[in-house]
Short mmCIF file of C-alpha atoms in Angstrom, two decimals:
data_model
loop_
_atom_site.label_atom_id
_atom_site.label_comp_id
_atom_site.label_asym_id
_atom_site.label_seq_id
_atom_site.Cartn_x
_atom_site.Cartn_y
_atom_site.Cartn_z
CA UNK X 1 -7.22 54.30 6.11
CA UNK X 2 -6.04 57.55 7.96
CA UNK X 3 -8.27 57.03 10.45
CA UNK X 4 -6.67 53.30 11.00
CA UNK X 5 -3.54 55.07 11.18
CA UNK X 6 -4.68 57.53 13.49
CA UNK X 7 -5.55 55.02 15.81
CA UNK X 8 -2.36 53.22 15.99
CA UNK X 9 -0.10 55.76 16.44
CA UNK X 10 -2.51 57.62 19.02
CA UNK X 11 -2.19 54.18 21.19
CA UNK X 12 1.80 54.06 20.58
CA UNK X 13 1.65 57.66 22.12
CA UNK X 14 -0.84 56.98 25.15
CA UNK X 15 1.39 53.59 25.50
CA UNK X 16 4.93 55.54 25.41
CA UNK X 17 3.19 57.94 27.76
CA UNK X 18 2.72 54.93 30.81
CA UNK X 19 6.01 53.41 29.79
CA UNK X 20 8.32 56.70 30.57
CA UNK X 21 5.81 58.67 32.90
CA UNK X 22 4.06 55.69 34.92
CA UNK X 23 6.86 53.36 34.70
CA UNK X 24 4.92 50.42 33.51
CA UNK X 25 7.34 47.70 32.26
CA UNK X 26 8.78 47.80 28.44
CA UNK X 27 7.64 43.98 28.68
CA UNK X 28 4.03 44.69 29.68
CA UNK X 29 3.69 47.90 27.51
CA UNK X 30 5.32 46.21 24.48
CA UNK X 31 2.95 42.67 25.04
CA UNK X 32 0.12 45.32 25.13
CA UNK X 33 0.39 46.78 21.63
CA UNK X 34 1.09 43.48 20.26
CA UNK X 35 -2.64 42.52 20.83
CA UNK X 36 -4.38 45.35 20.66
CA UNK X 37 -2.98 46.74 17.96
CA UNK X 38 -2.26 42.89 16.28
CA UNK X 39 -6.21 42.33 16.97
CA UNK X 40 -7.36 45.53 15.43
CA UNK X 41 -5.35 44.43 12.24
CA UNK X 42 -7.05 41.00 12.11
CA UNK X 43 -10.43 43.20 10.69
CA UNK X 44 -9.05 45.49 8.56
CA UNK X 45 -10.50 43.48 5.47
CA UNK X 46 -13.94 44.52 6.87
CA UNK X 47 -13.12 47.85 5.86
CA UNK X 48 -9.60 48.45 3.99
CA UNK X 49 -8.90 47.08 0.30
CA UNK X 50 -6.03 44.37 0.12
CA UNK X 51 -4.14 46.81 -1.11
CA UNK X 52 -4.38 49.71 1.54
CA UNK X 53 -3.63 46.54 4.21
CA UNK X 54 -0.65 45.83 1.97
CA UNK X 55 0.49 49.68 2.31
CA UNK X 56 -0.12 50.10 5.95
CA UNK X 57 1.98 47.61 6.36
CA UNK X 58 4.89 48.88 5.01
CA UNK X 59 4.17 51.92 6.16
CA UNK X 60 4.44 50.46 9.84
CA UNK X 61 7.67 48.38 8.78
CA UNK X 62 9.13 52.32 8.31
CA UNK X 63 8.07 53.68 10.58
CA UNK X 64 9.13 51.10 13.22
CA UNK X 65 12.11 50.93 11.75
CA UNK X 66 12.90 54.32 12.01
CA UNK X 67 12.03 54.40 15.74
CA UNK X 68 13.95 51.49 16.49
CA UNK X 69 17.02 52.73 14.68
CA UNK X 70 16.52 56.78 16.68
CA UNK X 71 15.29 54.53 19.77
CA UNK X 72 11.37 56.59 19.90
CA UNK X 73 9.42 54.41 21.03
CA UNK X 74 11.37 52.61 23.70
CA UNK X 75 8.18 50.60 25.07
CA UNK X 76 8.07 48.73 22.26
CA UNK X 77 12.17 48.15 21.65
CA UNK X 78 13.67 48.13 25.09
CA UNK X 79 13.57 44.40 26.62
CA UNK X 80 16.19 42.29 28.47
CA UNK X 81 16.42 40.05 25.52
CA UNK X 82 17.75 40.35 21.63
CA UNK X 83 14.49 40.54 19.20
CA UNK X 84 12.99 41.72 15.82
CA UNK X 85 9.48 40.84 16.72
CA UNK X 86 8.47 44.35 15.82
CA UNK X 87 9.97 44.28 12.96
CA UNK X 88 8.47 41.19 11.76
CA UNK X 89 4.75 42.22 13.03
CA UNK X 90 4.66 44.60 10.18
CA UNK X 91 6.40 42.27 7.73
CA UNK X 92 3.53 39.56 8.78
CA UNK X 93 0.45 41.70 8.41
CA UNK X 94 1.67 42.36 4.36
CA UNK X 95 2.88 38.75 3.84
CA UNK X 96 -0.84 37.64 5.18
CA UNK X 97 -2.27 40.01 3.14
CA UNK X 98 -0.73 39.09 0.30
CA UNK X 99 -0.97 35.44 0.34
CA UNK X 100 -4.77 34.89 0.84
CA UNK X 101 -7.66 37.49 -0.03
CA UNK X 102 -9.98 35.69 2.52
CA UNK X 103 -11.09 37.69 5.48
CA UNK X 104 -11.91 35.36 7.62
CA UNK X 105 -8.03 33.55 7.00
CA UNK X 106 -6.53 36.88 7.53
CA UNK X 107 -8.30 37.16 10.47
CA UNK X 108 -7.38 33.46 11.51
CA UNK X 109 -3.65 34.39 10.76
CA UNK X 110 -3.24 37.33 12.61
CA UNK X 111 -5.21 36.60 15.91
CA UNK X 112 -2.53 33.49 16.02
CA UNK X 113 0.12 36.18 15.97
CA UNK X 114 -1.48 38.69 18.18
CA UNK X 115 -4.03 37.10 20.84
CA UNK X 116 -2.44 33.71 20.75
CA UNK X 117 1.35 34.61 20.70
CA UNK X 118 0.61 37.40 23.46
CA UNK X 119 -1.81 35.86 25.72
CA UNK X 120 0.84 33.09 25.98
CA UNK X 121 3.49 35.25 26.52
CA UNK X 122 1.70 36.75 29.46
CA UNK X 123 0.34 34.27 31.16
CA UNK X 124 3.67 31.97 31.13
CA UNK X 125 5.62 35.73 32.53
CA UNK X 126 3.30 35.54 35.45
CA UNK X 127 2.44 31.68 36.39
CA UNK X 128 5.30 29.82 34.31
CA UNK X 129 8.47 30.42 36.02
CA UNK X 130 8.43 26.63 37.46
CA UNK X 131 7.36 25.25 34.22
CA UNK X 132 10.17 26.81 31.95
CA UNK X 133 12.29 25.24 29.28
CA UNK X 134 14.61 26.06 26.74
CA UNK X 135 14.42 26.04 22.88
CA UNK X 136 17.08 27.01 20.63
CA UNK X 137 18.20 29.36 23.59
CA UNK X 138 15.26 30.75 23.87
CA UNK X 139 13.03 30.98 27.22
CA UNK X 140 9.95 29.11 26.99
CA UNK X 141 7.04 27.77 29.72
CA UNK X 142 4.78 24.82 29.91
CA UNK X 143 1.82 27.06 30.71
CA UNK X 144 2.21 29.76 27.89
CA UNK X 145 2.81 26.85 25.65
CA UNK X 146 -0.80 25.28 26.70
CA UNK X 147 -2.15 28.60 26.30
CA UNK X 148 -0.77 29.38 22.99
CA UNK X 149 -2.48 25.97 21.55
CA UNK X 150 -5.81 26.44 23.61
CA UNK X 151 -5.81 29.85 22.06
CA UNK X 152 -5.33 28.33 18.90
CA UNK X 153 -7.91 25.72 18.87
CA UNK X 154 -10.41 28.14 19.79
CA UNK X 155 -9.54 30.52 17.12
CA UNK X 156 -9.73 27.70 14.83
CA UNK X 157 -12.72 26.25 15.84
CA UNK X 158 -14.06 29.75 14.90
CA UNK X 159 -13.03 29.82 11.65
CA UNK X 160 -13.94 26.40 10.70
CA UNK X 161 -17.77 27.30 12.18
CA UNK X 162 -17.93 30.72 9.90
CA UNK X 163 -15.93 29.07 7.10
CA UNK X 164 -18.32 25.98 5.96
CA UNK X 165 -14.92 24.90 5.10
CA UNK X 166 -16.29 20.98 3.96
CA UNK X 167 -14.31 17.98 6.13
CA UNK X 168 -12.13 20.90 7.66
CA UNK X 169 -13.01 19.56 11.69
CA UNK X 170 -10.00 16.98 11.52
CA UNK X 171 -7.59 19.66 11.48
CA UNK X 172 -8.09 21.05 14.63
CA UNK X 173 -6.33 17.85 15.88
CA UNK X 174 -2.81 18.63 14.43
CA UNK X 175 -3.24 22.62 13.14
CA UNK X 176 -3.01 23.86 17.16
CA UNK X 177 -0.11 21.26 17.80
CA UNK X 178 1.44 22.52 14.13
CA UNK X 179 1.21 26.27 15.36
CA UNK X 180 2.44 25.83 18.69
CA UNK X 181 5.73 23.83 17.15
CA UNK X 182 6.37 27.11 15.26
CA UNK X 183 5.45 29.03 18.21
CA UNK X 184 8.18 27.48 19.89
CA UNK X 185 10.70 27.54 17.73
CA UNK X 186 10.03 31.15 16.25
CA UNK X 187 13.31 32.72 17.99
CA UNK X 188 14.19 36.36 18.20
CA UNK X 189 10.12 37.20 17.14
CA UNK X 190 10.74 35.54 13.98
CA UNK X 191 7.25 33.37 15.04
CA UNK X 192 5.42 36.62 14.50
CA UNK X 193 5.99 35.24 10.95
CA UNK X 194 6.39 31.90 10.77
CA UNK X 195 2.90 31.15 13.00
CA UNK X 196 0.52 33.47 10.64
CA UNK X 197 2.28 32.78 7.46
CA UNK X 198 2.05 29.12 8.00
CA UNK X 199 -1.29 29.31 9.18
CA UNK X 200 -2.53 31.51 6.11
CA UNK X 201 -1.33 28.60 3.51
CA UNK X 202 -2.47 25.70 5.24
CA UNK X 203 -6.28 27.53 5.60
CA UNK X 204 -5.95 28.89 1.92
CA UNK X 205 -5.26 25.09 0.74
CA UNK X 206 -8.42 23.23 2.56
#
């Protein structure tokens, strides 16, 4: 577990370093740790209890907090756009946690939030500015929308192979479409919630 924590906060540092030294954009920089460390979390079950998952969670929710509130870690806060995302990554990894003991649907959960969610991102920033649209105010393209369900199929297709989950195969026809709906309208990073959580149940109920 210390080591875990290690870790993250030795990337936050290393990150903060190219954001105020390197001048790497607070979008770029703050996409970054959302996989990585987002990705990382997804096998924590392999070696961390529930329970130290659970704690390390909260602990992050703090500690984010804290450096949101005495501005710290401005790679990770400072956008051109109102958001809690970073919040509610902490508040997602416990929630998952507690809501299914499976590894393989934690894992499931949060690679929706963190390689699905931020590939999408990233890829509709850089090739999606003539496909955008709007949803409950909030900026969205065509092509990180695509990406966000072909990321999500995959992932799912995944699971369902390590699972032996019996008669499962059907739902990768309307899970993808169900997670990108949330995807879309998860405004202010509240979908760093709403995508994993969702996911979590549905998975815990086959």
């Amino acid at each position: 577990m210390l080591l875990v924590i290690i870790a993250v906060f030795l990337l936050l540092v290393v990150v903060e370093y190219l954001w105020r030294v390197k001048k790497y954009r607070s979008e770029f920089t703050r996409k970054f740790i959302h996989i990585t460390i987002g990705t990382f979390a997804a096998f924590w079950p392999w070696f961390l209890s529930w329970s130290q998952i659970e704690l390390l969670a909260a602990a992050f929710f703090i500690v984010i907090l804290a450096s949101r509130l005495l501005s710290i870690f401005g790679s990770i806060h400072i956008i051109g756009r109102k958001t809690i995302g970073e919040l509610l990554f902490a508040v997602s990894i416990g929630l998952t946690a507690f809501i299914s003991h499976d590894r393989l649907i934690f894992a499931a959960a949060m690679l929706h939030m963190s390689l699905a969610d931020g590939l999408a991102a990233t890829v509709g920033t850089q090739f999606g500015q003539k496909t955008s649209y709007s949803v409950l105010g909030q900026r969205k393209t065509l092509v990180g929308t695509i990406t966000f369900w072909l990321c999500s199929f995959v992932i799912l297709g995944f699971y369902f192979a390590f699972s032996h989950v019996s008669g499962a195969w059907p739902a990768l026809l309307w899970l993808p479409l169900g997670a990108t709906l949330l995807e879309n309208i998860g405004v202010r990073g509240s979908d760093n919630v709403l995508v994993p959580v969702a996911v979590a149940i549905v998975l815990r109920l086959m």
